[in-house]
Amino acid sequence: MTYCVAMRLEAGLLFASDSRTNAGIDHISTFRKMTVFEAPGERLLVLLNSGNLATTQSVISLLRQRLGHDGPNLMNVASMYDAASLLGSTIREVMARDSTGHATLDQGVDYGGSFLIGGQIRSEVTRLFQVYPQGNFIEASEDTPYFQIGEAKYGKPIIDRVLHYRTPLAEAAKCTLISFDSTVRSNLSVGLPIDMLIYRTDSFAPAVPHRIGEDDPYFHQLSRGWGEGLRQVFGGLPDADWFD
Amino acid sequence: MTYCVAMRLEAGLLFASDSRTNAGIDHISTFRKMTVFEAPGERLLVLLNSGNLATTQSVISLLRQRLGHDGPNLMNVASMYDAASLLGSTIREVMARDSTGHATLDQGVDYGGSFLIGGQIRSEVTRLFQVYPQGNFIEASEDTPYFQIGEAKYGKPIIDRVLHYRTPLAEAAKCTLISFDSTVRSNLSVGLPIDMLIYRTDSFAPAVPHRIGEDDPYFHQLSRGWGEGLRQVFGGLPDADWFD
């Protein structure tokens, strides 16, 4: 499984995924579940993926392969909306090719892949979309400033409690790491290291992801401090008076 | 959806489900997702259910209907193991009758129902089982003292952090209510009131479930205290030093 979170806040964008380095090809770099398309000064697009690996790998391979071609691609689309739409149609293309639609052949395999795509293209504000396995998509707003894909539920309560559109990026990063800590503790299929990429609104700066592993002193400090703090709050709350 | 938790601790058993009162027939009482079979002084069995309502209602109706008959039933089985096994075979019986196994007729309907069944029968210790939609089952142990069914993930991290086999019942109840609070906040399909039943080991006392609604002062106090405490712990944790 996978756990990915992306946030679109006033100060910028934050992307995080459980992952391990894979490869890096010129202006495209891939971490295990994070793919970055960038032209510093002009555009930055970050994709996070979860779900069927054959589907998501094919989608990313096709998006990459078409960068050099004349047709629409992630480096020439005029808006983030067009980028999400292109990602959606590429998902449909792969599903149409790979998913047979016959129960016997599919044998209960779930071919679906989910994506988060966010970034900024010059002349636009930052934008963030969640693209469903069906290829349609929704956009984050000030009211709903974050999306999750994969094993999302364990780590959702803490985000719901502290995150809002005006949360500073450093606090959002702290919240995200605690959300990952809760997920990793409750679900063995999500593991460290975490890849985290933070983009400041209108900076068009090169993407510099952070890699956060088990031995990362900050993550360790958060994980321990959060656990101790929770147990302290829990211990300080009263027992029920209906309890004899 | 549903959220149910059951715990088997040294001091006793705890059962909780999101629910609303339904009916009560002599020695069997039903809350929305909790059914109690009891003969005070001799046995107490508590069932929690989630999943397809047609399936789970049929299973419970059959278990009830057979109480008066000569064959094995929940009021005459000799052990909790036999009770779990009877519940499993009743699930299989209903599934064999209702689920057609034909994709066209089933139209993607999930007929599956999950159960937790726990209690104590005189001559035995307390026992707790999770029965799968396939009718097979697993038993709780000192290492794994609790089970959840339904919308389990939002409320799992808090239980994982504070619960162990020797947790006192009052603390387990507090932990359960906080787990429900986290679930209700993150998922609109789980709602109050909560039915909670606590059974002290070897008491064979009559079951007296508590009904905890939105206006319950203790739940309100926990919910507010927990939320404020979390935000305080969060605020007290440092930002990353790699954050400029």
GROMACS .gro file of C-alpha atoms in nm:
model
  488
    1MET     CA    1   0.000   0.000   0.000
    2THR     CA    2   0.082   0.364  -0.014
    3TYR     CA    3   0.010   0.680   0.174
    4CYS     CA    4   0.030   1.017  -0.003
    5VAL     CA    5  -0.082   1.362   0.107
    6ALA     CA    6  -0.082   1.690  -0.083
    7MET     CA    7  -0.179   2.030   0.056
    8ARG     CA    8  -0.249   2.360  -0.114
    9LEU     CA    9  -0.205   2.636   0.142
   10GLU     CA   10  -0.178   3.011   0.116
   11ALA     CA   11   0.200   2.995   0.160
   12GLY     CA   12   0.256   2.713  -0.084
   13LEU     CA   13   0.219   2.348  -0.171
   14LEU     CA   14   0.329   2.044   0.025
   15PHE     CA   15   0.358   1.692  -0.116
   16ALA     CA   16   0.448   1.381   0.082
   17SER     CA   17   0.460   1.011   0.005
   18ASP     CA   18   0.606   0.700   0.163
   19SER     CA   19   0.886   0.610  -0.077
   20ARG     CA   20   1.240   0.521  -0.173
   21THR     CA   21   1.460   0.680  -0.443
   22ASN     CA   22   1.429   0.529  -0.784
   23ALA     CA   23   1.576   0.726  -1.068
   24GLY     CA   24   1.637   1.074  -1.200
   25ILE     CA   25   1.625   1.170  -1.568
   26ASP     CA   26   1.720   1.528  -1.662
   27HIS     CA   27   1.435   1.759  -1.560
   28ILE     CA   28   1.217   1.474  -1.436
   29SER     CA   29   1.295   1.301  -1.111
   30THR     CA   30   1.112   1.007  -0.967
   31PHE     CA   31   1.089   0.901  -0.609
   32ARG     CA   32   0.896   0.591  -0.528
   33LYS     CA   33   0.553   0.752  -0.546
   34MET     CA   34   0.642   1.112  -0.638
   35THR     CA   35   0.721   1.235  -0.988
   36VAL     CA   36   0.831   1.591  -1.055
   37PHE     CA   37   0.808   1.772  -1.389
   38GLU     CA   38   0.976   2.109  -1.372
   39ALA     CA   39   1.118   2.399  -1.566
   40PRO     CA   40   1.253   2.626  -1.291
   41GLY     CA   41   1.126   2.981  -1.337
   42GLU     CA   42   0.833   2.865  -1.547
   43ARG     CA   43   0.649   2.562  -1.403
   44LEU     CA   44   0.653   2.292  -1.143
   45LEU     CA   45   0.421   1.990  -1.147
   46VAL     CA   46   0.427   1.718  -0.883
   47LEU     CA   47   0.245   1.386  -0.918
   48LEU     CA   48   0.179   1.142  -0.635
   49ASN     CA   49   0.036   0.802  -0.717
   50SER     CA   50  -0.124   0.505  -0.543
   51GLY     CA   51  -0.299   0.192  -0.659
   52ASN     CA   52  -0.217  -0.065  -0.926
   53LEU     CA   53   0.154  -0.028  -1.006
   54ALA     CA   54   0.123  -0.149  -1.365
   55THR     CA   55  -0.136   0.120  -1.432
   56THR     CA   56   0.041   0.407  -1.252
   57GLN     CA   57   0.382   0.324  -1.401
   58SER     CA   58   0.234   0.311  -1.750
   59VAL     CA   59   0.059   0.643  -1.699
   60ILE     CA   60   0.382   0.811  -1.587
   61SER     CA   61   0.585   0.648  -1.865
   62LEU     CA   62   0.341   0.775  -2.127
   63LEU     CA   63   0.335   1.126  -1.976
   64ARG     CA   64   0.717   1.131  -1.991
   65GLN     CA   65   0.753   0.976  -2.332
   66ARG     CA   66   0.531   1.244  -2.483
   67LEU     CA   67   0.727   1.538  -2.345
   68GLY     CA   68   0.934   1.560  -2.663
   69HIS     CA   69   0.636   1.531  -2.896
   70ASP     CA   70   0.428   1.805  -3.055
   71GLY     CA   71   0.097   1.717  -2.885
   72PRO     CA   72  -0.015   1.841  -2.546
   73ASN     CA   73   0.217   1.730  -2.267
   74LEU     CA   74   0.289   1.828  -1.907
   75MET     CA   75   0.564   2.070  -2.010
   76ASN     CA   76   0.351   2.263  -2.258
   77VAL     CA   77  -0.006   2.261  -2.123
   78ALA     CA   78  -0.123   2.615  -2.046
   79SER     CA   79  -0.283   2.547  -1.708
   80MET     CA   80  -0.287   2.305  -1.416
   81TYR     CA   81  -0.645   2.226  -1.515
   82ASP     CA   82  -0.522   2.109  -1.855
   83ALA     CA   83  -0.249   1.908  -1.681
   84ALA     CA   84  -0.507   1.729  -1.462
   85SER     CA   85  -0.723   1.669  -1.769
   86LEU     CA   86  -0.426   1.524  -1.960
   87LEU     CA   87  -0.341   1.299  -1.665
   88GLY     CA   88  -0.705   1.183  -1.653
   89SER     CA   89  -0.715   1.099  -2.024
   90THR     CA   90  -0.385   0.911  -1.994
   91ILE     CA   91  -0.529   0.703  -1.710
   92ARG     CA   92  -0.831   0.622  -1.930
   93GLU     CA   93  -0.601   0.528  -2.218
   94VAL     CA   94  -0.405   0.282  -2.000
   95MET     CA   95  -0.720   0.136  -1.846
   96ALA     CA   96  -0.877   0.090  -2.190
   97ARG     CA   97  -0.565  -0.102  -2.299
   98ASP     CA   98  -0.495  -0.308  -1.984
   99SER     CA   99  -0.823  -0.376  -1.806
  100THR     CA  100  -1.008  -0.640  -2.003
  101GLY     CA  101  -1.349  -0.580  -1.852
  102HIS     CA  102  -1.397  -0.960  -1.843
  103ALA     CA  103  -1.435  -1.102  -1.493
  104THR     CA  104  -1.262  -1.427  -1.591
  105LEU     CA  105  -0.950  -1.258  -1.720
  106ASP     CA  106  -0.942  -0.984  -1.458
  107GLN     CA  107  -0.973  -1.237  -1.174
  108GLY     CA  108  -1.067  -0.971  -0.924
  109VAL     CA  109  -0.761  -0.757  -1.000
  110ASP     CA  110  -0.815  -0.390  -0.926
  111TYR     CA  111  -0.648  -0.206  -1.212
  112GLY     CA  112  -0.731   0.134  -1.068
  113GLY     CA  113  -0.468   0.396  -0.998
  114SER     CA  114  -0.523   0.726  -0.816
  115PHE     CA  115  -0.319   1.042  -0.853
  116LEU     CA  116  -0.269   1.376  -0.690
  117ILE     CA  117  -0.131   1.644  -0.919
  118GLY     CA  118  -0.041   1.989  -0.802
  119GLY     CA  119   0.190   2.272  -0.891
  120GLN     CA  120   0.209   2.613  -1.047
  121ILE     CA  121   0.240   2.730  -1.407
  122ARG     CA  122   0.346   3.090  -1.465
  123SER     CA  123   0.040   3.316  -1.509
  124GLU     CA  124  -0.162   3.093  -1.275
  125VAL     CA  125  -0.195   3.056  -0.899
  126THR     CA  126  -0.095   2.726  -0.737
  127ARG     CA  127  -0.349   2.450  -0.793
  128LEU     CA  128  -0.401   2.097  -0.668
  129PHE     CA  129  -0.618   1.817  -0.808
  130GLN     CA  130  -0.715   1.465  -0.711
  131VAL     CA  131  -0.757   1.246  -1.020
  132TYR     CA  132  -0.971   0.935  -0.975
  133PRO     CA  133  -0.909   0.594  -1.134
  134GLN     CA  134  -1.193   0.686  -1.375
  135GLY     CA  135  -0.992   0.985  -1.500
  136ASN     CA  136  -1.224   1.256  -1.367
  137PHE     CA  137  -1.092   1.492  -1.103
  138ILE     CA  138  -1.165   1.743  -0.827
  139GLU     CA  139  -0.974   2.053  -0.722
  140ALA     CA  140  -0.864   2.159  -0.375
  141SER     CA  141  -1.009   2.483  -0.239
  142GLU     CA  142  -0.958   2.705   0.064
  143ASP     CA  143  -1.226   2.500   0.244
  144THR     CA  144  -1.069   2.167   0.146
  145PRO     CA  145  -0.700   2.248   0.129
  146TYR     CA  146  -0.568   1.890   0.120
  147PHE     CA  147  -0.613   1.553  -0.048
  148GLN     CA  148  -0.494   1.207   0.048
  149ILE     CA  149  -0.467   0.884  -0.152
  150GLY     CA  150  -0.383   0.530  -0.042
  151GLU     CA  151  -0.400   0.435   0.327
  152ALA     CA  152  -0.554   0.769   0.414
  153LYS     CA  153  -0.775   0.703   0.713
  154TYR     CA  154  -0.532   0.644   1.000
  155GLY     CA  155  -0.363   0.978   0.941
  156LYS     CA  156  -0.672   1.185   0.863
  157PRO     CA  157  -0.793   1.281   1.215
  158ILE     CA  158  -0.479   1.480   1.303
  159ILE     CA  159  -0.491   1.673   0.973
  160ASP     CA  160  -0.860   1.748   1.020
  161ARG     CA  161  -0.788   1.885   1.364
  162VAL     CA  162  -0.501   2.123   1.290
  163LEU     CA  163  -0.482   2.208   0.921
  164HIS     CA  164  -0.647   2.503   0.750
  165TYR     CA  165  -0.568   2.712   0.443
  166ARG     CA  166  -0.359   2.964   0.636
  167THR     CA  167  -0.148   2.710   0.827
  168PRO     CA  168   0.221   2.802   0.778
  169LEU     CA  169   0.425   2.554   0.573
  170ALA     CA  170   0.647   2.452   0.865
  171GLU     CA  171   0.341   2.360   1.071
  172ALA     CA  172   0.188   2.178   0.776
  173ALA     CA  173   0.510   1.975   0.745
  174LYS     CA  174   0.494   1.890   1.116
  175CYS     CA  175   0.129   1.789   1.082
  176THR     CA  176   0.209   1.575   0.778
  177LEU     CA  177   0.488   1.389   0.956
  178ILE     CA  178   0.264   1.317   1.254
  179SER     CA  179  -0.002   1.194   1.013
  180PHE     CA  180   0.256   0.958   0.859
  181ASP     CA  181   0.368   0.845   1.205
  182SER     CA  182   0.010   0.747   1.295
  183THR     CA  183  -0.028   0.563   0.964
  184VAL     CA  184   0.300   0.375   0.990
  185ARG     CA  185   0.216   0.263   1.345
  186SER     CA  186  -0.124   0.126   1.251
  187ASN     CA  187  -0.048  -0.020   0.909
  188LEU     CA  188   0.255  -0.231   0.829
  189SER     CA  189   0.217  -0.176   0.455
  190VAL     CA  190   0.312   0.192   0.476
  191GLY     CA  191   0.679   0.252   0.554
  192LEU     CA  192   0.950   0.509   0.585
  193PRO     CA  193   1.133   0.687   0.434
  194ILE     CA  194   0.896   0.970   0.350
  195ASP     CA  195   0.958   1.198   0.054
  196MET     CA  196   0.843   1.552   0.118
  197LEU     CA  197   0.846   1.837  -0.127
  198ILE     CA  198   0.757   2.191  -0.027
  199TYR     CA  199   0.696   2.462  -0.285
  200ARG     CA  200   0.650   2.827  -0.189
  201THR     CA  201   0.379   3.009  -0.384
  202ASP     CA  202   0.516   3.210  -0.681
  203SER     CA  203   0.876   3.100  -0.619
  204PHE     CA  204   0.911   2.881  -0.931
  205ALA     CA  205   1.220   2.750  -0.753
  206PRO     CA  206   1.374   2.411  -0.830
  207ALA     CA  207   1.215   2.125  -0.642
  208VAL     CA  208   1.423   2.000  -0.351
  209PRO     CA  209   1.251   1.705  -0.186
  210HIS     CA  210   1.344   1.606   0.167
  211ARG     CA  211   1.400   1.241   0.243
  212ILE     CA  212   1.288   1.154   0.597
  213GLY     CA  213   1.392   0.813   0.729
  214GLU     CA  214   1.355   0.627   1.059
  215ASP     CA  215   1.681   0.771   1.184
  216ASP     CA  216   1.589   1.129   1.096
  217PRO     CA  217   1.634   1.314   1.428
  218TYR     CA  218   1.341   1.550   1.366
  219PHE     CA  219   1.100   1.271   1.276
  220HIS     CA  220   1.218   1.076   1.578
  221GLN     CA  221   1.165   1.379   1.801
  222LEU     CA  222   0.813   1.438   1.662
  223SER     CA  223   0.717   1.073   1.688
  224ARG     CA  224   0.834   1.046   2.050
  225GLY     CA  225   0.702   1.388   2.155
  226TRP     CA  226   0.363   1.323   1.995
  227GLY     CA  227   0.327   0.979   2.152
  228GLU     CA  228   0.424   1.105   2.498
  229GLY     CA  229   0.202   1.411   2.462
  230LEU     CA  230  -0.099   1.200   2.361
  231ARG     CA  231  -0.055   0.965   2.654
  232GLN     CA  232  -0.027   1.265   2.885
  233VAL     CA  233  -0.345   1.427   2.751
  234PHE     CA  234  -0.519   1.089   2.772
  235GLY     CA  235  -0.403   1.039   3.132
  236GLY     CA  236  -0.524   1.387   3.226
  237LEU     CA  237  -0.881   1.326   3.105
  238PRO     CA  238  -1.127   1.203   3.369
  239ASP     CA  239  -1.297   0.863   3.385
  240ALA     CA  240  -1.672   0.849   3.337
  241ASP     CA  241  -1.879   0.923   3.645
  242TRP     CA  242  -2.124   0.653   3.537
  243PHE     CA  243  -1.834   0.415   3.592
  244ASP     CA  244  -1.846   0.254   3.934
  245MET     CA  245  -2.143   0.263   0.762
  246THR     CA  246  -2.070   0.139   1.107
  247TYR     CA  247  -1.797   0.147   1.366
  248CYS     CA  248  -1.775  -0.124   1.630
  249VAL     CA  249  -1.501  -0.208   1.880
  250ALA     CA  250  -1.474  -0.495   2.125
  251MET     CA  251  -1.200  -0.545   2.383
  252ARG     CA  252  -1.108  -0.843   2.597
  253LEU     CA  253  -0.907  -0.717   2.893
  254GLU     CA  254  -0.799  -0.875   3.219
  255ALA     CA  255  -1.074  -0.692   3.407
  256GLY     CA  256  -1.350  -0.767   3.160
  257LEU     CA  257  -1.502  -0.713   2.820
  258LEU     CA  258  -1.602  -0.390   2.653
  259PHE     CA  259  -1.831  -0.361   2.350
  260ALA     CA  260  -1.917  -0.041   2.167
  261SER     CA  261  -2.106   0.043   1.851
  262ASP     CA  262  -2.256   0.349   1.690
  263SER     CA  263  -2.628   0.287   1.722
  264ARG     CA  264  -2.983   0.375   1.820
  265THR     CA  265  -3.230   0.168   2.027
  266ASN     CA  266  -3.444  -0.071   1.833
  267ALA     CA  267  -3.627  -0.335   2.028
  268GLY     CA  268  -3.607  -0.565   2.325
  269ILE     CA  269  -3.750  -0.917   2.342
  270ASP     CA  270  -3.732  -1.099   2.676
  271HIS     CA  271  -3.372  -1.211   2.734
  272ILE     CA  272  -3.250  -1.073   2.401
  273SER     CA  273  -3.209  -0.703   2.350
  274THR     CA  274  -3.108  -0.534   2.029
  275PHE     CA  275  -2.949  -0.198   1.988
  276ARG     CA  276  -2.875  -0.081   1.641
  277LYS     CA  277  -2.560  -0.288   1.594
  278MET     CA  278  -2.538  -0.471   1.926
  279THR     CA  279  -2.731  -0.786   2.017
  280VAL     CA  280  -2.713  -0.941   2.362
  281PHE     CA  281  -2.798  -1.302   2.448
  282GLU     CA  282  -2.791  -1.355   2.822
  283ALA     CA  283  -2.889  -1.579   3.109
  284PRO     CA  284  -2.766  -1.386   3.413
  285GLY     CA  285  -2.559  -1.609   3.637
  286GLU     CA  286  -2.481  -1.850   3.352
  287ARG     CA  287  -2.382  -1.679   3.027
  288LEU     CA  288  -2.355  -1.352   2.842
  289LEU     CA  289  -2.292  -1.325   2.469
  290VAL     CA  290  -2.266  -0.995   2.286
  291LEU     CA  291  -2.269  -0.960   1.906
  292LEU     CA  292  -2.167  -0.652   1.713
  293ASN     CA  293  -2.227  -0.642   1.339
  294SER     CA  294  -2.127  -0.440   1.036
  295GLY     CA  295  -2.172  -0.481   0.663
  296ASN     CA  296  -2.470  -0.577   0.449
  297LEU     CA  297  -2.781  -0.523   0.659
  298ALA     CA  298  -2.988  -0.791   0.483
  299THR     CA  299  -2.720  -1.046   0.566
  300THR     CA  300  -2.654  -0.940   0.926
  301GLN     CA  301  -3.025  -0.908   1.009
  302SER     CA  302  -3.094  -1.252   0.867
  303VAL     CA  303  -2.807  -1.402   1.064
  304ILE     CA  304  -2.935  -1.253   1.388
  305SER     CA  305  -3.296  -1.351   1.314
  306LEU     CA  306  -3.192  -1.711   1.253
  307LEU     CA  307  -2.979  -1.721   1.568
  308ARG     CA  308  -3.278  -1.594   1.767
  309GLN     CA  309  -3.539  -1.810   1.603
  310ARG     CA  310  -3.342  -2.122   1.688
  311LEU     CA  311  -3.313  -2.047   2.059
  312GLY     CA  312  -3.625  -2.248   2.135
  313HIS     CA  313  -3.526  -2.544   1.917
  314ASP     CA  314  -3.343  -2.861   2.012
  315GLY     CA  315  -3.036  -2.806   1.796
  316PRO     CA  316  -2.729  -2.608   1.896
  317ASN     CA  317  -2.807  -2.244   1.968
  318LEU     CA  318  -2.641  -1.952   2.143
  319MET     CA  319  -2.814  -2.030   2.474
  320ASN     CA  320  -2.703  -2.394   2.487
  321VAL     CA  321  -2.360  -2.413   2.321
  322ALA     CA  322  -2.096  -2.526   2.569
  323SER     CA  323  -1.826  -2.274   2.483
  324MET     CA  324  -1.766  -1.936   2.325
  325TYR     CA  325  -1.569  -2.121   2.056
  326ASP     CA  326  -1.883  -2.318   1.967
  327ALA     CA  327  -2.079  -1.991   1.968
  328ALA     CA  328  -1.837  -1.833   1.718
  329SER     CA  329  -1.849  -2.147   1.506
  330LEU     CA  330  -2.232  -2.144   1.508
  331LEU     CA  331  -2.231  -1.776   1.411
  332GLY     CA  332  -1.989  -1.856   1.125
  333SER     CA  333  -2.201  -2.140   0.992
  334THR     CA  334  -2.514  -1.921   1.011
  335ILE     CA  335  -2.335  -1.651   0.805
  336ARG     CA  336  -2.247  -1.917   0.545
  337GLU     CA  337  -2.607  -2.041   0.541
  338VAL     CA  338  -2.741  -1.689   0.471
  339MET     CA  339  -2.474  -1.618   0.210
  340ALA     CA  340  -2.547  -1.948   0.033
  341ARG     CA  341  -2.915  -1.851   0.019
  342ASP     CA  342  -2.889  -1.479  -0.068
  343SER     CA  343  -2.572  -1.424  -0.268
  344THR     CA  344  -2.634  -1.553  -0.617
  345GLY     CA  345  -2.271  -1.575  -0.722
  346HIS     CA  346  -2.377  -1.438  -1.064
  347ALA     CA  347  -2.220  -1.103  -1.147
  348THR     CA  348  -2.529  -0.993  -1.345
  349LEU     CA  349  -2.771  -1.052  -1.061
  350ASP     CA  350  -2.538  -0.937  -0.784
  351GLN     CA  351  -2.464  -0.609  -0.968
  352GLY     CA  352  -2.162  -0.535  -0.755
  353VAL     CA  353  -2.352  -0.570  -0.427
  354ASP     CA  354  -2.131  -0.671  -0.136
  355TYR     CA  355  -2.336  -0.923   0.060
  356GLY     CA  356  -2.068  -0.963   0.326
  357GLY     CA  357  -2.136  -0.909   0.694
  358SER     CA  358  -1.876  -0.903   0.971
  359PHE     CA  359  -1.934  -0.982   1.337
  360LEU     CA  360  -1.760  -0.954   1.668
  361ILE     CA  361  -1.882  -1.202   1.928
  362GLY     CA  362  -1.760  -1.205   2.285
  363GLY     CA  363  -1.876  -1.303   2.628
  364GLN     CA  364  -1.843  -1.559   2.899
  365ILE     CA  365  -2.006  -1.899   2.957
  366ARG     CA  366  -1.980  -2.046   3.303
  367SER     CA  367  -1.681  -2.286   3.327
  368GLU     CA  368  -1.491  -2.077   3.074
  369VAL     CA  369  -1.287  -1.757   3.085
  370THR     CA  370  -1.407  -1.454   2.886
  371ARG     CA  371  -1.343  -1.487   2.513
  372LEU     CA  372  -1.373  -1.263   2.209
  373PHE     CA  373  -1.384  -1.355   1.839
  374GLN     CA  374  -1.394  -1.172   1.509
  375VAL     CA  375  -1.601  -1.365   1.254
  376TYR     CA  376  -1.533  -1.285   0.889
  377PRO     CA  377  -1.791  -1.264   0.608
  378GLN     CA  378  -1.661  -1.608   0.500
  379GLY     CA  379  -1.764  -1.755   0.836
  380ASN     CA  380  -1.416  -1.833   0.964
  381PHE     CA  381  -1.293  -1.653   1.273
  382ILE     CA  382  -1.001  -1.544   1.489
  383GLU     CA  383  -0.976  -1.506   1.866
  384ALA     CA  384  -0.842  -1.213   2.068
  385SER     CA  385  -0.538  -1.278   2.287
  386GLU     CA  386  -0.339  -1.089   2.548
  387ASP     CA  387  -0.119  -0.956   2.267
  388THR     CA  388  -0.416  -0.852   2.053
  389PRO     CA  389  -0.679  -0.761   2.308
  390TYR     CA  390  -0.920  -0.582   2.074
  391PHE     CA  391  -1.098  -0.608   1.742
  392GLN     CA  392  -1.274  -0.349   1.526
  393ILE     CA  393  -1.520  -0.381   1.238
  394GLY     CA  394  -1.664  -0.121   1.000
  395GLU     CA  395  -1.497   0.220   0.971
  396ALA     CA  396  -1.206   0.108   1.186
  397LYS     CA  397  -0.908   0.302   1.063
  398TYR     CA  398  -0.971   0.658   1.185
  399GLY     CA  399  -1.004   0.543   1.543
  400LYS     CA  400  -0.728   0.280   1.547
  401PRO     CA  401  -0.419   0.494   1.621
  402ILE     CA  402  -0.542   0.609   1.964
  403ILE     CA  403  -0.628   0.251   2.068
  404ASP     CA  404  -0.290   0.124   1.948
  405ARG     CA  405  -0.117   0.389   2.156
  406VAL     CA  406  -0.286   0.341   2.492
  407LEU     CA  407  -0.458   0.002   2.515
  408HIS     CA  408  -0.306  -0.317   2.648
  409TYR     CA  409  -0.444  -0.628   2.817
  410ARG     CA  410  -0.410  -0.485   3.168
  411THR     CA  411  -0.573  -0.149   3.094
  412PRO     CA  412  -0.849  -0.088   3.354
  413LEU     CA  413  -1.204  -0.088   3.218
  414ALA     CA  414  -1.265   0.280   3.294
  415GLU     CA  415  -0.959   0.375   3.092
  416ALA     CA  416  -1.060   0.140   2.813
  417ALA     CA  417  -1.400   0.312   2.803
  418LYS     CA  418  -1.231   0.653   2.782
  419CYS     CA  419  -1.004   0.528   2.502
  420THR     CA  420  -1.303   0.384   2.316
  421LEU     CA  421  -1.499   0.709   2.333
  422ILE     CA  422  -1.199   0.906   2.204
  423SER     CA  423  -1.164   0.652   1.924
  424PHE     CA  424  -1.531   0.710   1.835
  425ASP     CA  425  -1.484   1.086   1.853
  426SER     CA  426  -1.198   1.068   1.599
  427THR     CA  427  -1.408   0.846   1.372
  428VAL     CA  428  -1.718   1.063   1.388
  429ARG     CA  429  -1.514   1.376   1.308
  430SER     CA  430  -1.352   1.222   1.000
  431ASN     CA  431  -1.641   1.019   0.863
  432LEU     CA  432  -1.996   1.147   0.830
  433SER     CA  433  -2.137   0.797   0.799
  434VAL     CA  434  -2.062   0.707   1.160
  435GLY     CA  435  -2.281   0.884   1.413
  436LEU     CA  436  -2.378   0.909   1.775
  437PRO     CA  437  -2.529   0.781   1.997
  438ILE     CA  438  -2.282   0.513   2.097
  439ASP     CA  439  -2.394   0.195   2.273
  440MET     CA  440  -2.138   0.071   2.521
  441LEU     CA  441  -2.158  -0.247   2.723
  442ILE     CA  442  -1.904  -0.331   2.991
  443TYR     CA  443  -1.885  -0.677   3.145
  444ARG     CA  444  -1.662  -0.755   3.444
  445THR     CA  445  -1.485  -1.091   3.426
  446ASP     CA  446  -1.667  -1.370   3.618
  447SER     CA  447  -1.953  -1.140   3.723
  448PHE     CA  448  -2.224  -1.307   3.507
  449ALA     CA  449  -2.418  -0.991   3.585
  450PRO     CA  450  -2.706  -0.868   3.369
  451ALA     CA  451  -2.595  -0.658   3.073
  452VAL     CA  452  -2.656  -0.285   3.124
  453PRO     CA  453  -2.550  -0.094   2.813
  454HIS     CA  454  -2.481   0.277   2.833
  455ARG     CA  455  -2.622   0.504   2.568
  456ILE     CA  456  -2.390   0.795   2.492
  457GLY     CA  457  -2.530   1.077   2.281
  458GLU     CA  458  -2.404   1.412   2.157
  459ASP     CA  459  -2.537   1.585   2.465
  460ASP     CA  460  -2.374   1.338   2.704
  461PRO     CA  461  -2.168   1.562   2.936
  462TYR     CA  462  -1.884   1.310   2.973
  463PHE     CA  463  -1.850   1.253   2.598
  464HIS     CA  464  -1.859   1.628   2.543
  465GLN     CA  465  -1.590   1.680   2.807
  466LEU     CA  466  -1.368   1.409   2.653
  467SER     CA  467  -1.418   1.537   2.300
  468ARG     CA  468  -1.332   1.895   2.394
  469GLY     CA  469  -1.047   1.801   2.630
  470TRP     CA  470  -0.893   1.566   2.376
  471GLY     CA  471  -0.913   1.818   2.092
  472GLU     CA  472  -0.763   2.097   2.303
  473GLY     CA  473  -0.495   1.866   2.440
  474LEU     CA  474  -0.395   1.750   2.092
  475ARG     CA  475  -0.365   2.105   1.964
  476GLN     CA  476  -0.155   2.195   2.268
  477VAL     CA  477   0.081   1.899   2.219
  478PHE     CA  478   0.100   1.982   1.847
  479GLY     CA  479   0.178   2.346   1.921
  480GLY     CA  480   0.449   2.246   2.168
  481LEU     CA  481   0.639   2.033   1.916
  482PRO     CA  482   0.919   2.211   1.728
  483ASP     CA  483   0.933   2.291   1.356
  484ALA     CA  484   1.194   2.114   1.146
  485ASP     CA  485   1.540   2.268   1.150
  486TRP     CA  486   1.572   2.190   0.779
  487PHE     CA  487   1.290   2.437   0.736
  488ASP     CA  488   1.417   2.783   0.651
   0.00000   0.00000   0.00000
